[in-house]
Amino acid sequence: MGGAPSIGSIFAERVVVGVGDMAVSNNANVVISTYALGSCVGVVAMDPKAKVGGMLHIMLPDSTLTPEKAQKQPAMFADTGLRAFLKGLYGLNANPRNLRIFLAGGANVLSGSDFFKIGERNIIAVKRILQRERLQVRGEELAGLNNRTLHFKISTGVIDIKLPGGTKRFSLV
Amino acid sequence: MNVQTVLNKVEKLPPAPAVLPMLLKLLADTDSDPSEIVGYIKVDQSLMAQVLKLANSAFFGGSHVYDLDDAVGRIGYREVYKLVGMVCGKEMLGGEIKDLCIEDGQLWEYSLATGYVMELLAEKVDVDASTSYTIGILHSLGKVVLSTYKEFHYDRVLDLIEKRGLTLSQAERAIYGVTNAQVASALLKKWKFDESVTIPIEYQSNPLSAAKEHKRMTCMLNLSIWTVSSLGHNHGKDSWAFEVSDETVETIGLTQKELQQFIVTAHDKLDEIKELLDQKQTV
């Protein structure tokens, strides 16, 4: 049977999360991907006991910039996005005490004032909210000068982080 | 090494888009003679085919057109203008740049996104949108040229960025004495592009040093690069190795809050365009 595809890979279903978008699932066949996180931050979460996982791709730290947009697309901002994301995970019976979180993205320009460092501001906003919710971050691939692409397999809890010139791996299980 | 040496010695220059500068000039002028425009389009077969294809797509509707005059009339000067930039740009910028870890199509995606963001920003601050679009599409041409130049090695440049925290242009200048922005500008000058295009491209990484009459457009390019990067469309190992300053925002006449709101608008616009291009491609 060497080289034969597994049943899981035959039925694998890829869900692509765009900028300002999110996905949660309790389907073990789902692989959630998000492409080219620049200064945006990707939040990956998993409750291994409930077998529930999800991904959020936030673009900006604060929804007060444009409340109308936040109403239409809450996942675009750290505050409204994390609220909606956690609600989605808990809705699928994830337990906050079992939730394991991984963060990626938040790249910044080499030089510029704080205003231009959206990546840094996104990271601060996301971490502050997670701390307030008493949710612990298990791993991160943040800041720096590179874009990242993420692929998250709900069945294994493994996240592949693709960077220009290489791939890293992190497991939430 | 200087810009001229690079242009003289480089083995494989992108094919000179002979009709591009003339056609773009004519299309930007609403008083141009349509038959002259059609004449230029006819010179390039792939361009002609694209114009006819677009005119007959479901997006523009109506009965089938076989004639180029009718096709240009149906889709309008502005769409033809964009199509010309797109056809020529894709040919020049569509390949990979291995040293920078830029895969096939990624530099083109980034350039096209910059073109559209420049156009959107131009409309917001009331600057010529067509020239802005062209600048956005062509501003990275120098990377393509330098990546084909035997004596230029991007791995050395990247090493310097990582070790000394230099910007891409600072690292290029430190090692080779020439930047990709200077090379792009010189090549476009050679192809008879106007100063309104070549100067903003040359000064894209230090916009406040551009001549007064081109400073606003150059600042727009610098901020468009930042916007497009923030949205994740700038790929490769060099994608964040540049700098921006508060003064560039002031120069184009926006507040920081307005610029941040502009990123949201740019994101929505690029999503719309992606959908539109997908539709056009499936026709």
Short mmCIF file of C-alpha atoms in Angstrom, two decimals:
data_model
loop_
_atom_site.label_atom_id
_atom_site.label_comp_id
_atom_site.label_asym_id
_atom_site.label_seq_id
_atom_site.Cartn_x
_atom_site.Cartn_y
_atom_site.Cartn_z
CA MET A 1 0.00 0.00 0.00
CA GLY A 2 3.08 2.23 -0.06
CA GLY A 3 2.26 5.55 -1.72
CA ALA A 4 -1.50 4.91 -1.74
CA PRO A 5 -3.51 7.97 -0.65
CA SER A 6 -5.14 7.76 2.75
CA ILE A 7 -8.93 7.94 3.11
CA GLY A 8 -8.48 11.34 4.78
CA SER A 9 -6.52 12.79 1.89
CA ILE A 10 -9.07 11.51 -0.65
CA PHE A 11 -11.85 13.37 1.12
CA ALA A 12 -9.71 16.35 2.16
CA GLU A 13 -11.58 19.58 1.72
CA ARG A 14 -9.64 22.82 1.43
CA VAL A 15 -11.13 25.99 2.83
CA VAL A 16 -9.33 29.20 1.86
CA VAL A 17 -9.54 32.10 4.27
CA GLY A 18 -9.06 35.44 2.51
CA VAL A 19 -7.95 38.75 4.00
CA GLY A 20 -10.48 39.79 6.67
CA ASP A 21 -12.11 36.38 6.69
CA MET A 22 -12.37 33.35 9.01
CA ALA A 23 -13.36 29.69 9.08
CA VAL A 24 -14.15 27.25 11.90
CA SER A 25 -14.87 23.56 11.53
CA ASN A 26 -15.25 20.26 13.36
CA ASN A 27 -14.75 18.26 10.16
CA ALA A 28 -11.51 16.28 10.38
CA ASN A 29 -11.14 16.27 6.59
CA VAL A 30 -10.85 20.03 6.39
CA VAL A 31 -7.57 21.79 5.64
CA ILE A 32 -7.77 25.55 6.24
CA SER A 33 -5.35 27.75 4.31
CA THR A 34 -4.61 31.43 4.15
CA TYR A 35 -2.22 32.94 1.63
CA ALA A 36 0.34 35.71 1.93
CA LEU A 37 -0.05 37.16 5.40
CA GLY A 38 1.85 40.44 5.08
CA SER A 39 1.28 42.83 7.97
CA CYS A 40 -1.98 40.93 8.60
CA VAL A 41 -2.05 38.46 11.49
CA GLY A 42 -3.35 34.92 11.18
CA VAL A 43 -4.81 33.31 14.30
CA VAL A 44 -5.06 29.51 14.29
CA ALA A 45 -6.95 27.85 17.14
CA MET A 46 -7.74 24.29 18.08
CA ASP A 47 -9.47 22.36 20.84
CA PRO A 48 -8.00 18.85 20.44
CA LYS A 49 -10.58 17.29 22.77
CA ALA A 50 -13.61 18.68 20.93
CA LYS A 51 -11.74 18.23 17.61
CA VAL A 52 -12.65 21.76 16.60
CA GLY A 53 -10.32 24.15 14.81
CA GLY A 54 -10.30 27.39 12.91
CA MET A 55 -8.38 30.23 11.34
CA LEU A 56 -8.84 34.01 11.34
CA HIS A 57 -7.02 36.49 9.04
CA ILE A 58 -7.19 40.00 10.48
CA MET A 59 -6.00 43.03 8.55
CA LEU A 60 -6.14 45.96 10.98
CA PRO A 61 -6.05 46.33 14.77
CA ASP A 62 -9.09 48.43 15.53
CA SER A 63 -12.65 48.46 14.13
CA THR A 64 -13.30 52.06 15.21
CA LEU A 65 -11.47 53.10 12.01
CA THR A 66 -14.53 52.19 9.97
CA PRO A 67 -17.44 50.80 12.04
CA GLU A 68 -19.67 50.23 8.96
CA LYS A 69 -17.05 47.96 7.44
CA ALA A 70 -16.61 46.13 10.77
CA GLN A 71 -20.31 45.40 10.83
CA LYS A 72 -20.22 43.90 7.33
CA GLN A 73 -16.86 42.14 7.70
CA PRO A 74 -15.96 41.78 11.40
CA ALA A 75 -13.04 39.41 10.70
CA MET A 76 -11.11 42.31 9.14
CA PHE A 77 -10.28 43.85 12.54
CA ALA A 78 -8.60 42.35 15.62
CA ASP A 79 -11.31 43.37 18.10
CA THR A 80 -14.44 42.41 16.15
CA GLY A 81 -12.66 39.54 14.38
CA LEU A 82 -11.50 37.72 17.50
CA ARG A 83 -14.93 38.15 19.08
CA ALA A 84 -16.60 36.53 16.05
CA PHE A 85 -13.89 33.85 15.76
CA LEU A 86 -14.14 32.73 19.40
CA LYS A 87 -17.94 32.76 19.18
CA GLY A 88 -17.69 30.47 16.15
CA LEU A 89 -15.33 28.06 17.92
CA TYR A 90 -17.41 27.96 21.11
CA GLY A 91 -20.50 27.45 18.96
CA LEU A 92 -18.94 24.17 17.82
CA ASN A 93 -18.37 23.18 21.47
CA ALA A 94 -14.72 24.21 21.78
CA ASN A 95 -13.80 24.79 25.42
CA PRO A 96 -11.76 27.94 26.17
CA ARG A 97 -9.70 25.98 28.70
CA ASN A 98 -8.61 23.50 26.02
CA LEU A 99 -8.03 26.05 23.28
CA ARG A 100 -4.52 26.08 21.80
CA ILE A 101 -3.50 29.08 19.74
CA PHE A 102 -0.85 29.82 17.14
CA LEU A 103 -0.14 33.26 15.66
CA ALA A 104 1.60 34.17 12.39
CA GLY A 105 2.20 37.25 10.25
CA GLY A 106 2.59 40.85 11.34
CA ALA A 107 5.51 41.74 9.04
CA ASN A 108 6.65 45.35 9.07
CA VAL A 109 8.46 47.84 6.88
CA LEU A 110 12.13 48.12 7.71
CA SER A 111 11.88 51.74 8.69
CA GLY A 112 8.99 54.07 9.36
CA SER A 113 6.97 55.64 12.17
CA ASP A 114 4.63 53.57 14.39
CA PHE A 115 1.77 54.43 12.06
CA PHE A 116 3.32 52.42 9.22
CA LYS A 117 4.05 49.43 11.46
CA ILE A 118 0.60 47.92 11.06
CA GLY A 119 2.04 44.44 11.62
CA GLU A 120 3.34 45.42 15.04
CA ARG A 121 0.05 47.09 15.97
CA ASN A 122 -1.89 44.02 14.82
CA ILE A 123 0.27 41.74 16.98
CA ILE A 124 -0.18 43.96 20.06
CA ALA A 125 -3.96 44.16 19.55
CA VAL A 126 -4.38 40.39 19.07
CA LYS A 127 -2.19 39.49 22.07
CA ARG A 128 -3.95 42.00 24.31
CA ILE A 129 -7.37 40.51 23.49
CA LEU A 130 -6.15 36.93 23.94
CA GLN A 131 -4.65 37.86 27.30
CA ARG A 132 -7.91 39.47 28.38
CA GLU A 133 -9.73 36.27 27.39
CA ARG A 134 -7.08 34.26 29.29
CA LEU A 135 -6.16 32.31 26.21
CA GLN A 136 -2.60 31.12 25.95
CA VAL A 137 -0.53 31.34 22.76
CA ARG A 138 1.29 28.03 22.18
CA GLY A 139 3.47 29.14 19.29
CA GLU A 140 4.13 32.03 16.97
CA GLU A 141 5.86 33.01 13.73
CA LEU A 142 5.55 36.77 13.92
CA ALA A 143 7.03 40.09 12.76
CA GLY A 144 10.17 40.36 10.60
CA LEU A 145 10.38 41.04 6.86
CA ASN A 146 8.61 38.01 5.37
CA ASN A 147 5.12 37.14 4.19
CA ARG A 148 3.70 33.81 5.38
CA THR A 149 1.20 31.32 4.01
CA LEU A 150 -0.52 28.91 6.42
CA HIS A 151 -2.05 25.45 5.90
CA PHE A 152 -3.79 23.96 8.94
CA LYS A 153 -4.96 20.35 9.07
CA ILE A 154 -7.75 19.88 11.57
CA SER A 155 -7.22 16.10 11.67
CA THR A 156 -3.65 16.38 12.97
CA GLY A 157 -3.46 19.91 14.39
CA VAL A 158 -0.38 20.51 12.25
CA ILE A 159 0.27 23.93 10.72
CA ASP A 160 2.63 24.31 7.75
CA ILE A 161 4.05 27.82 7.56
CA LYS A 162 5.38 28.67 4.12
CA LEU A 163 7.96 31.47 3.95
CA PRO A 164 9.90 32.72 0.91
CA GLY A 165 12.55 30.04 0.52
CA GLY A 166 11.33 27.50 3.08
CA THR A 167 8.61 25.87 5.17
CA LYS A 168 8.31 25.49 8.96
CA ARG A 169 5.96 23.22 10.86
CA PHE A 170 4.15 23.59 14.18
CA SER A 171 1.77 21.22 15.92
CA LEU A 172 -1.11 22.33 18.11
CA VAL A 173 -1.57 18.79 19.45
CA MET B 1 28.85 49.33 -12.01
CA ASN B 2 26.49 51.99 -13.35
CA VAL B 3 23.06 51.91 -14.93
CA GLN B 4 24.38 52.21 -18.48
CA THR B 5 26.81 49.32 -17.98
CA VAL B 6 23.92 47.16 -16.80
CA LEU B 7 21.74 48.09 -19.78
CA ASN B 8 24.61 47.48 -22.21
CA LYS B 9 25.81 44.22 -20.72
CA VAL B 10 22.64 42.52 -19.60
CA GLU B 11 22.14 39.42 -21.70
CA LYS B 12 18.40 39.23 -21.96
CA LEU B 13 16.52 42.49 -21.77
CA PRO B 14 12.73 42.27 -21.70
CA PRO B 15 11.40 42.74 -25.24
CA ALA B 16 11.00 46.45 -25.92
CA PRO B 17 7.26 47.08 -26.03
CA ALA B 18 7.53 49.24 -29.14
CA VAL B 19 3.95 50.41 -29.20
CA LEU B 20 3.44 50.83 -25.46
CA PRO B 21 4.67 54.39 -24.79
CA MET B 22 3.03 55.85 -27.91
CA LEU B 23 -0.21 54.00 -27.40
CA LEU B 24 -0.42 54.93 -23.73
CA LYS B 25 0.13 58.59 -24.64
CA LEU B 26 -2.65 58.49 -27.25
CA LEU B 27 -5.06 56.62 -25.01
CA ALA B 28 -4.51 59.05 -22.15
CA ASP B 29 -5.64 61.92 -24.39
CA THR B 30 -9.40 61.90 -24.93
CA ASP B 31 -8.98 64.03 -28.11
CA SER B 32 -6.82 61.39 -29.82
CA ASP B 33 -7.73 60.15 -33.28
CA PRO B 34 -9.30 56.66 -32.85
CA SER B 35 -7.87 55.46 -36.17
CA GLU B 36 -4.35 56.24 -34.95
CA ILE B 37 -4.99 54.18 -31.80
CA VAL B 38 -6.35 51.28 -33.83
CA GLY B 39 -3.29 51.52 -36.08
CA TYR B 40 -0.95 51.04 -33.13
CA ILE B 41 -2.98 48.16 -31.69
CA LYS B 42 -2.84 46.38 -35.05
CA VAL B 43 0.96 46.36 -34.87
CA ASP B 44 0.81 43.94 -31.95
CA GLN B 45 -1.12 40.77 -32.74
CA SER B 46 -1.55 39.57 -29.18
CA LEU B 47 -2.83 43.01 -28.15
CA MET B 48 -5.28 43.04 -31.04
CA ALA B 49 -6.57 39.60 -30.04
CA GLN B 50 -6.99 40.69 -26.41
CA VAL B 51 -8.95 43.83 -27.36
CA LEU B 52 -11.31 41.81 -29.56
CA LYS B 53 -11.67 39.13 -26.89
CA LEU B 54 -12.54 41.68 -24.22
CA ALA B 55 -15.01 43.50 -26.48
CA ASN B 56 -16.79 40.20 -27.15
CA SER B 57 -16.81 39.07 -23.52
CA ALA B 58 -20.05 38.69 -21.60
CA PHE B 59 -18.93 41.59 -19.44
CA PHE B 60 -19.42 44.10 -22.29
CA GLY B 61 -22.33 42.21 -23.89
CA GLY B 62 -23.98 43.10 -27.22
CA SER B 63 -23.61 41.48 -30.62
CA HIS B 64 -20.30 40.02 -31.77
CA VAL B 65 -17.75 42.55 -33.05
CA TYR B 66 -15.12 41.54 -35.60
CA ASP B 67 -13.72 44.95 -36.32
CA LEU B 68 -11.04 46.57 -34.15
CA ASP B 69 -12.60 50.06 -34.50
CA ASP B 70 -15.88 48.74 -33.12
CA ALA B 71 -14.08 46.84 -30.39
CA VAL B 72 -12.22 49.96 -29.17
CA GLY B 73 -15.46 51.94 -29.33
CA ARG B 74 -17.28 49.36 -27.25
CA ILE B 75 -14.82 48.96 -24.41
CA GLY B 76 -13.66 52.58 -24.29
CA TYR B 77 -10.22 54.23 -24.15
CA ARG B 78 -9.71 53.66 -20.44
CA GLU B 79 -10.22 49.89 -20.64
CA VAL B 80 -8.00 49.69 -23.73
CA TYR B 81 -5.35 51.68 -21.85
CA LYS B 82 -5.41 49.21 -18.98
CA LEU B 83 -5.38 46.27 -21.34
CA VAL B 84 -2.29 47.58 -23.12
CA GLY B 85 -0.46 47.97 -19.82
CA MET B 86 -1.62 44.53 -18.80
CA VAL B 87 -0.61 42.69 -21.97
CA CYS B 88 2.85 44.30 -22.13
CA GLY B 89 3.40 44.14 -18.37
CA LYS B 90 2.50 40.47 -18.08
CA GLU B 91 4.99 39.60 -20.80
CA MET B 92 7.81 41.46 -19.05
CA LEU B 93 7.01 40.73 -15.41
CA GLY B 94 5.36 37.30 -15.52
CA GLY B 95 8.41 35.14 -14.76
CA GLU B 96 10.07 34.04 -11.53
CA ILE B 97 13.07 35.64 -9.82
CA LYS B 98 14.69 32.71 -8.06
CA ASP B 99 17.23 34.66 -5.99
CA LEU B 100 14.46 36.73 -4.43
CA CYS B 101 12.17 33.68 -3.97
CA ILE B 102 9.60 35.27 -6.27
CA GLU B 103 7.64 32.50 -8.01
CA ASP B 104 6.14 32.53 -11.52
CA GLY B 105 3.38 35.13 -11.76
CA GLN B 106 4.00 36.68 -8.32
CA LEU B 107 5.85 39.78 -9.54
CA TRP B 108 3.12 40.33 -12.09
CA GLU B 109 0.35 39.95 -9.48
CA TYR B 110 2.16 42.49 -7.29
CA SER B 111 2.74 44.93 -10.19
CA LEU B 112 -0.88 44.73 -11.32
CA ALA B 113 -2.10 45.28 -7.75
CA THR B 114 0.20 48.31 -7.47
CA GLY B 115 -1.17 49.65 -10.77
CA TYR B 116 -4.75 49.43 -9.52
CA VAL B 117 -3.93 50.86 -6.09
CA MET B 118 -2.09 53.76 -7.77
CA GLU B 119 -5.14 54.41 -9.94
CA LEU B 120 -7.44 54.35 -6.92
CA LEU B 121 -5.18 56.65 -4.92
CA ALA B 122 -4.90 59.03 -7.91
CA GLU B 123 -8.68 59.32 -8.03
CA LYS B 124 -8.74 60.05 -4.31
CA VAL B 125 -6.13 62.82 -4.40
CA ASP B 126 -7.09 64.09 -7.86
CA VAL B 127 -4.00 63.17 -9.89
CA ASP B 128 -3.86 61.70 -13.44
CA ALA B 129 -5.11 58.12 -12.95
CA SER B 130 -3.80 56.65 -16.23
CA THR B 131 -0.18 57.71 -15.64
CA SER B 132 -0.44 56.50 -12.04
CA TYR B 133 -1.61 53.09 -13.24
CA THR B 134 1.30 52.81 -15.70
CA ILE B 135 3.84 53.73 -13.02
CA GLY B 136 2.42 51.10 -10.69
CA ILE B 137 2.53 48.38 -13.35
CA LEU B 138 6.13 49.11 -14.43
CA HIS B 139 7.89 50.14 -11.21
CA SER B 140 9.53 46.72 -10.57
CA LEU B 141 10.91 46.20 -14.07
CA GLY B 142 14.47 46.79 -12.81
CA LYS B 143 14.37 43.63 -10.67
CA VAL B 144 13.71 41.57 -13.78
CA VAL B 145 16.62 43.20 -15.60
CA LEU B 146 19.07 42.85 -12.69
CA SER B 147 18.10 39.22 -12.08
CA THR B 148 19.31 38.38 -15.61
CA TYR B 149 22.61 40.21 -15.16
CA LYS B 150 25.45 37.73 -14.52
CA GLU B 151 27.49 39.95 -12.25
CA PHE B 152 24.55 40.91 -10.04
CA HIS B 153 23.63 38.47 -7.27
CA TYR B 154 20.54 39.11 -5.21
CA ASP B 155 21.66 36.64 -2.52
CA ARG B 156 24.47 39.07 -1.59
CA VAL B 157 21.95 41.91 -1.44
CA LEU B 158 19.58 39.90 0.77
CA ASP B 159 22.44 38.96 3.04
CA LEU B 160 23.20 42.63 3.60
CA ILE B 161 19.53 43.43 4.28
CA GLU B 162 19.43 40.71 6.92
CA LYS B 163 22.77 41.46 8.56
CA ARG B 164 22.78 45.27 8.48
CA GLY B 165 19.09 46.10 8.31
CA LEU B 166 19.42 48.02 5.05
CA THR B 167 16.57 48.64 2.63
CA LEU B 168 16.68 46.86 -0.72
CA SER B 169 17.82 49.96 -2.58
CA GLN B 170 20.47 50.78 0.06
CA ALA B 171 21.83 47.22 -0.13
CA GLU B 172 21.81 47.21 -3.95
CA ARG B 173 23.66 50.52 -3.99
CA ALA B 174 26.14 49.44 -1.30
CA ILE B 175 27.22 46.33 -3.22
CA TYR B 176 26.75 47.23 -6.88
CA GLY B 177 26.39 51.01 -6.95
CA VAL B 178 23.09 50.75 -8.79
CA THR B 179 19.47 50.16 -7.76
CA ASN B 180 16.69 48.28 -9.53
CA ALA B 181 14.66 51.50 -9.51
CA GLN B 182 17.41 53.35 -11.43
CA VAL B 183 17.67 50.50 -13.94
CA ALA B 184 13.89 50.46 -14.53
CA SER B 185 13.86 54.21 -15.00
CA ALA B 186 16.79 54.16 -17.45
CA LEU B 187 15.24 51.37 -19.49
CA LEU B 188 11.90 53.16 -19.69
CA LYS B 189 13.70 56.36 -20.75
CA LYS B 190 15.36 54.34 -23.51
CA TRP B 191 11.91 53.18 -24.58
CA LYS B 192 10.83 56.85 -24.78
CA PHE B 193 8.61 56.93 -21.73
CA ASP B 194 7.92 60.39 -20.39
CA GLU B 195 9.60 61.84 -17.27
CA SER B 196 6.23 61.76 -15.53
CA VAL B 197 6.65 57.95 -15.52
CA THR B 198 10.43 57.50 -15.21
CA ILE B 199 11.10 59.93 -12.31
CA PRO B 200 8.57 58.45 -9.82
CA ILE B 201 9.92 54.98 -10.64
CA GLU B 202 13.52 56.08 -10.14
CA TYR B 203 12.79 57.68 -6.75
CA GLN B 204 10.26 55.11 -5.50
CA SER B 205 12.35 54.25 -2.43
CA ASN B 206 13.30 57.85 -1.54
CA PRO B 207 10.31 59.84 -2.82
CA LEU B 208 11.10 63.05 -0.98
CA SER B 209 14.26 63.45 -3.11
CA ALA B 210 12.29 63.54 -6.39
CA ALA B 211 12.04 66.83 -8.30
CA LYS B 212 9.25 69.07 -6.99
CA GLU B 213 6.91 68.55 -9.97
CA HIS B 214 7.10 64.74 -9.60
CA LYS B 215 7.24 64.52 -5.82
CA ARG B 216 3.54 63.91 -5.25
CA MET B 217 3.36 61.07 -7.77
CA THR B 218 6.55 59.54 -6.34
CA CYS B 219 5.12 59.67 -2.81
CA MET B 220 1.96 58.02 -4.14
CA LEU B 221 4.04 55.16 -5.55
CA ASN B 222 5.92 54.72 -2.27
CA LEU B 223 2.64 54.59 -0.32
CA SER B 224 0.98 52.30 -2.87
CA ILE B 225 3.87 49.83 -2.46
CA TRP B 226 3.27 49.95 1.30
CA THR B 227 -0.49 49.48 0.84
CA VAL B 228 -0.08 46.54 -1.54
CA SER B 229 2.50 44.97 0.80
CA SER B 230 0.15 45.38 3.74
CA LEU B 231 -2.46 43.43 1.78
CA GLY B 232 0.02 40.59 1.22
CA HIS B 233 0.52 41.02 -2.53
CA ASN B 234 4.24 41.87 -2.41
CA HIS B 235 6.03 38.53 -2.54
CA GLY B 236 9.63 37.47 -2.16
CA LYS B 237 12.38 37.87 0.40
CA ASP B 238 12.70 41.61 -0.23
CA SER B 239 9.03 42.43 0.15
CA TRP B 240 9.32 44.52 3.34
CA ALA B 241 12.86 45.88 2.88
CA PHE B 242 11.82 49.47 2.21
CA GLU B 243 11.00 52.58 4.22
CA VAL B 244 8.12 55.01 4.42
CA SER B 245 7.80 58.28 6.26
CA ASP B 246 5.04 60.48 7.66
CA GLU B 247 6.09 63.25 5.26
CA THR B 248 5.07 61.18 2.22
CA VAL B 249 1.49 61.04 3.55
CA GLU B 250 1.48 64.81 4.11
CA THR B 251 2.87 65.38 0.60
CA ILE B 252 -0.03 63.61 -1.10
CA GLY B 253 -2.46 65.57 1.09
CA LEU B 254 -3.98 62.81 3.21
CA THR B 255 -4.18 62.30 6.96
CA GLN B 256 -2.89 59.06 8.47
CA LYS B 257 -6.46 58.04 9.31
CA GLU B 258 -7.53 58.61 5.70
CA LEU B 259 -4.62 56.51 4.46
CA GLN B 260 -5.53 53.70 6.83
CA GLN B 261 -9.15 53.84 5.62
CA PHE B 262 -7.76 53.79 2.09
CA ILE B 263 -6.20 50.36 2.77
CA VAL B 264 -9.69 48.98 3.42
CA THR B 265 -10.95 50.53 0.17
CA ALA B 266 -7.92 49.19 -1.72
CA HIS B 267 -8.54 45.70 -0.34
CA ASP B 268 -12.16 45.76 -1.54
CA LYS B 269 -11.13 47.14 -4.94
CA LEU B 270 -8.46 44.44 -5.48
CA ASP B 271 -10.99 41.75 -4.54
CA GLU B 272 -13.42 43.21 -7.10
CA ILE B 273 -10.73 43.32 -9.78
CA LYS B 274 -9.68 39.75 -9.10
CA GLU B 275 -13.29 38.63 -9.60
CA LEU B 276 -13.56 40.71 -12.77
CA LEU B 277 -10.31 39.35 -14.23
CA ASP B 278 -11.42 35.79 -13.42
CA GLN B 279 -14.68 36.48 -15.26
CA LYS B 280 -12.87 37.93 -18.27
CA GLN B 281 -10.48 34.98 -18.38
CA THR B 282 -13.28 32.43 -18.35
CA VAL B 283 -15.05 34.05 -21.30
#
